[in-house]
């Protein structure tokens, strides 16, 4: 495969590069191609309105969600420890819908679209089906912040269950409370039963689709519950750079906005005709100010068009 030309770093160029890195599989998502749709319910906590007046988060609602494995390869093994796990969910009714996308690392792999495109182009496979590792290493050395996400994943054991994984929103969202006060928050989805991880030996004994099989078993047993948490900002927190965590983020004050309970599997063929659109945020949750978020709406719609 020849290298992509050097276009401006547009959302469309990002989608093309994501698909090229994965070998251009047809009619699948450019990222998080492997996954399973589910349905459930959301119940707000009595503190949700302290953080946001959004009816998506302060009122009970049905939930449409999707658990997924990162990358553009729909056949990636669930045992891969090189890719993210993802969770996308939709809360609220038609008049107050919010779509939130979270993943199993608290940072993104690029700060800007230019950096994201260059990162991906360095990893596009050559004629032998493999990326040029000298090019990858040279780019990483010149842009060390692009390794923050991979370093976070590498330092942790393999997730043993979609239902036992902590998911992070890498963006800082302006949230306006019922009192009209606005501050930045980050979303975190925390499994009610705690994280479930596997050792290398345990992972080696698992099948390529073990996360999906485990998910179905846990739903049947009524055992998939995730708390929707808001991490609260402090003065001086970086809100424009999604490759950085907030200082002392693991020990931040956090508020439980509510709890998602997954109750059933949903047919993928019906759901794949649409997307979780990160720009869909009901009043009370604003759009993050960073460059990556600004490009996501166009990128997701572009990816959807290529799947049809």
Coordinates of N, CA and C in Angstrom, one line a residue, residues 51-156:
X51 N -24.1 19.3 39.8 CA -23.0 19.3 38.7 C -23.6 19.8 37.4
X52 N -24.8 19.4 37.0 CA -25.3 19.7 35.7 C -26.9 19.8 35.8
X53 N -27.4 20.8 35.1 CA -28.9 20.9 35.0 C -29.4 20.0 33.8
X54 N -28.5 19.4 33.1 CA -28.9 18.6 31.9 C -29.9 17.5 32.3
X55 N -31.0 17.5 31.6 CA -32.0 16.5 31.9 C -31.6 15.1 31.5
X56 N -30.6 15.0 30.6 CA -30.0 13.7 30.3 C -29.4 13.0 31.6
X57 N -28.9 13.9 32.5 CA -28.2 13.3 33.7 C -29.0 13.4 35.0
X58 N -30.1 14.2 34.9 CA -30.8 14.5 36.2 C -32.2 13.7 36.2
X59 N -32.5 13.1 35.0 CA -33.8 12.4 34.9 C -33.5 10.9 34.5
X60 N -34.4 10.0 35.0 CA -34.2 8.6 34.6 C -34.5 8.5 33.1
X61 N -33.8 7.5 32.5 CA -34.1 7.3 31.0 C -33.7 5.9 30.6
X62 N -34.1 5.6 29.4 CA -33.5 4.4 28.8 C -32.2 4.7 28.3
X63 N -31.4 3.6 28.1 CA -30.0 3.8 27.6 C -29.7 2.9 26.4
X64 N -29.2 3.5 25.4 CA -28.6 2.7 24.3 C -27.1 2.8 24.4
X65 N -26.4 1.7 24.3 CA -24.9 1.8 24.5 C -24.2 0.8 23.7
X66 N -22.9 0.9 23.6 CA -22.1 0.0 22.8 C -20.7 -0.2 23.5
X67 N -20.4 -1.5 23.8 CA -19.1 -1.9 24.3 C -18.3 -2.2 23.1
X68 N -17.0 -1.9 23.1 CA -16.2 -2.1 21.9 C -14.7 -2.4 22.2
X69 N -14.0 -2.8 21.2 CA -12.5 -3.0 21.3 C -11.9 -2.1 20.3
X70 N -10.8 -1.4 20.6 CA -10.3 -0.3 19.8 C -9.7 -0.8 18.5
X71 N -9.4 0.2 17.6 CA -8.8 0.0 16.3 C -9.9 -0.2 15.2
X72 N -9.4 -0.3 14.0 CA -10.3 -0.4 12.9 C -10.5 -1.8 12.3
X73 N -9.9 -2.8 13.0 CA -10.0 -4.2 12.6 C -11.2 -4.8 13.3
X74 N -12.3 -5.2 12.6 CA -13.4 -5.8 13.2 C -13.1 -7.3 13.7
X75 N -12.0 -7.8 13.4 CA -11.6 -9.2 13.8 C -10.5 -9.2 14.9
X76 N -10.2 -8.0 15.5 CA -9.2 -8.0 16.5 C -9.6 -8.9 17.7
X77 N -8.6 -9.6 18.2 CA -8.9 -10.5 19.3 C -9.1 -9.7 20.6
X78 N -10.1 -10.1 21.4 CA -10.4 -9.5 22.7 C -9.2 -9.6 23.7
X79 N -8.2 -10.5 23.3 CA -7.1 -10.7 24.2 C -5.9 -9.7 23.9
X80 N -6.1 -8.9 22.9 CA -5.1 -7.9 22.5 C -4.9 -6.9 23.6
X81 N -3.6 -6.7 24.1 CA -3.4 -5.8 25.1 C -2.8 -4.5 24.5
X82 N -2.9 -4.3 23.2 CA -2.4 -3.1 22.6 C -3.4 -2.1 22.2
X83 N -4.7 -2.4 22.4 CA -5.8 -1.5 22.0 C -6.7 -1.2 23.1
X84 N -7.5 -0.2 23.0 CA -8.4 0.3 24.0 C -9.7 -0.6 24.1
X85 N -10.4 -0.5 25.2 CA -11.8 -0.9 25.2 C -12.6 0.4 25.3
X86 N -13.8 0.3 24.7 CA -14.6 1.5 24.6 C -16.0 1.3 25.1
X87 N -16.6 2.4 25.5 CA -18.0 2.4 25.9 C -18.7 3.7 25.4
X88 N -19.7 3.6 24.6 CA -20.4 4.7 24.1 C -21.9 4.6 24.6
X89 N -22.5 5.7 25.1 CA -23.8 5.5 25.6 C -24.6 6.8 25.4
X90 N -25.9 6.6 25.2 CA -26.9 7.6 25.0 C -27.9 7.7 26.1
X91 N -28.1 8.9 26.7 CA -29.1 9.1 27.7 C -30.1 10.1 27.3
X92 N -31.3 10.0 27.9 CA -32.3 11.1 27.7 C -33.2 10.8 26.6
X93 N -34.2 11.6 26.5 CA -35.2 11.5 25.4 C -34.9 12.4 24.2
X94 N -35.8 12.4 23.3 CA -35.5 13.1 22.0 C -35.2 14.6 22.2
X95 N -35.8 15.2 23.2 CA -35.6 16.7 23.5 C -34.4 17.0 24.3
X96 N -33.8 16.0 24.9 CA -32.6 16.2 25.8 C -31.7 15.0 25.8
X97 N -31.2 14.7 24.6 CA -30.4 13.5 24.4 C -28.9 13.9 24.5
X98 N -28.1 13.1 25.1 CA -26.7 13.3 25.2 C -26.0 11.9 24.8
X99 N -25.0 12.0 24.0 CA -24.2 10.9 23.6 C -22.8 11.1 24.2
X100 N -22.3 10.2 25.0 CA -21.0 10.3 25.6 C -20.1 9.1 25.2
X101 N -18.9 9.4 24.9 CA -17.9 8.3 24.4 C -16.8 8.3 25.4
X102 N -16.5 7.1 26.0 CA -15.4 7.0 26.9 C -14.6 5.7 26.6
X103 N -13.4 5.7 27.1 CA -12.5 4.6 26.7 C -11.6 4.2 27.9
X104 N -10.9 3.1 27.7 CA -10.1 2.5 28.9 C -8.8 3.2 29.2
X105 N -8.6 4.4 28.7 CA -7.4 5.2 29.0 C -7.9 6.6 29.2
X106 N -7.2 7.4 30.1 CA -7.7 8.7 30.5 C -7.1 9.8 29.5
X107 N -6.4 9.4 28.5 CA -5.8 10.4 27.6 C -6.0 9.9 26.2
X108 N -5.9 10.9 25.2 CA -5.9 10.6 23.8 C -4.5 10.5 23.3
X109 N -4.3 10.0 22.1 CA -2.9 9.8 21.6 C -2.4 11.0 20.8
X110 N -3.2 12.1 20.7 CA -2.7 13.2 20.0 C -3.4 14.5 20.5
X111 N -2.7 15.6 20.4 CA -3.2 16.9 21.0 C -4.0 17.6 19.9
X112 N -3.5 17.6 18.7 CA -4.1 18.3 17.6 C -4.4 17.4 16.4
X113 N -5.2 17.9 15.4 CA -5.5 17.1 14.3 C -4.2 16.8 13.4
X114 N -3.3 17.8 13.3 CA -2.1 17.6 12.6 C -1.3 16.5 13.2
X115 N -1.2 16.5 14.5 CA -0.4 15.5 15.2 C -1.1 14.2 15.1
X116 N -2.4 14.1 15.1 CA -3.1 12.8 15.0 C -2.9 12.2 13.6
X117 N -3.0 13.1 12.6 CA -2.8 12.6 11.2 C -1.3 12.1 11.0
X118 N -0.4 12.8 11.5 CA 1.0 12.4 11.4 C 1.3 11.1 12.1
X119 N 0.7 11.0 13.3 CA 0.8 9.7 14.1 C 0.3 8.5 13.3
X120 N -0.9 8.7 12.7 CA -1.5 7.6 12.0 C -0.7 7.3 10.7
X121 N -0.3 8.3 10.0 CA 0.4 8.1 8.7 C 1.7 7.3 8.9
X122 N 2.4 7.6 10.1 CA 3.6 6.8 10.4 C 3.4 5.3 10.6
X123 N 2.1 5.0 10.8 CA 1.8 3.6 11.2 C 1.0 2.8 10.0
X124 N 0.9 3.5 8.9 CA 0.2 2.8 7.8 C 1.1 1.7 7.2
X125 N 0.6 0.5 7.1 CA 1.4 -0.6 6.6 C 2.0 -0.4 5.2
X126 N 3.1 -0.9 5.0 CA 3.8 -0.9 3.7 C 3.3 -2.1 2.9
X127 N 4.1 -2.4 1.8 CA 3.8 -3.5 0.9 C 3.8 -4.8 1.6
X128 N 4.6 -4.9 2.7 CA 4.7 -6.2 3.4 C 3.6 -6.4 4.5
X129 N 2.7 -5.4 4.5 CA 1.6 -5.5 5.5 C 2.0 -5.0 6.9
X130 N 3.2 -4.4 7.1 CA 3.6 -4.0 8.4 C 4.1 -2.5 8.3
X131 N 3.9 -1.8 9.4 CA 4.4 -0.4 9.4 C 5.9 -0.3 9.4
X132 N 6.5 0.7 9.0 CA 7.9 1.0 9.1 C 8.2 1.4 10.5
X133 N 8.8 0.5 11.3 CA 9.0 0.8 12.7 C 10.0 1.9 12.9
X134 N 11.0 2.1 12.0 CA 11.9 3.2 12.2 C 11.2 4.5 12.1
X135 N 10.2 4.6 11.2 CA 9.4 5.8 11.0 C 8.6 6.0 12.3
X136 N 8.0 4.9 12.8 CA 7.2 5.0 14.0 C 8.0 5.5 15.2
X137 N 9.2 4.9 15.4 CA 10.1 5.3 16.5 C 10.5 6.8 16.4
X138 N 10.9 7.2 15.1 CA 11.3 8.5 14.9 C 10.2 9.5 15.3
X139 N 9.0 9.2 14.9 CA 7.9 10.1 15.2 C 7.6 10.2 16.7
X140 N 7.6 9.0 17.3 CA 7.4 9.0 18.8 C 8.5 9.8 19.5
X141 N 9.7 9.6 19.1 CA 10.8 10.4 19.8 C 10.6 11.9 19.6
X142 N 10.1 12.3 18.5 CA 9.9 13.7 18.3 C 8.6 14.3 18.9
X143 N 7.7 13.3 19.3 CA 6.4 13.7 19.8 C 6.1 12.8 21.0
X144 N 6.9 12.9 22.1 CA 6.7 11.9 23.2 C 5.3 11.9 23.9
X145 N 4.6 13.0 23.8 CA 3.2 13.0 24.4 C 2.3 12.1 23.7
X146 N 2.6 11.7 22.4 CA 1.8 10.7 21.7 C 1.9 9.3 22.3
X147 N 2.8 9.1 23.2 CA 3.0 7.8 23.8 C 2.3 7.7 25.1
X148 N 1.7 8.7 25.6 CA 1.1 8.7 26.9 C 0.0 7.7 27.0
X149 N -0.9 7.6 26.0 CA -2.0 6.6 26.0 C -1.4 5.2 26.0
X150 N -0.5 4.9 25.1 CA 0.1 3.5 25.0 C 0.8 3.1 26.3
X151 N 1.5 4.1 26.9 CA 2.2 3.8 28.2 C 1.2 3.5 29.3
X152 N 0.0 4.2 29.3 CA -1.0 3.9 30.3 C -1.5 2.5 30.1
X153 N -1.8 2.1 28.9 CA -2.3 0.7 28.6 C -1.3 -0.3 29.0
X154 N 0.0 -0.1 28.6 CA 1.0 -1.1 28.8 C 1.3 -1.3 30.3
X155 N 1.0 -0.3 31.1 CA 1.3 -0.5 32.5 C 0.2 -1.2 33.3
X156 N -0.9 -1.6 32.6 CA -2.0 -2.3 33.3 C -2.3 -3.6 32.7

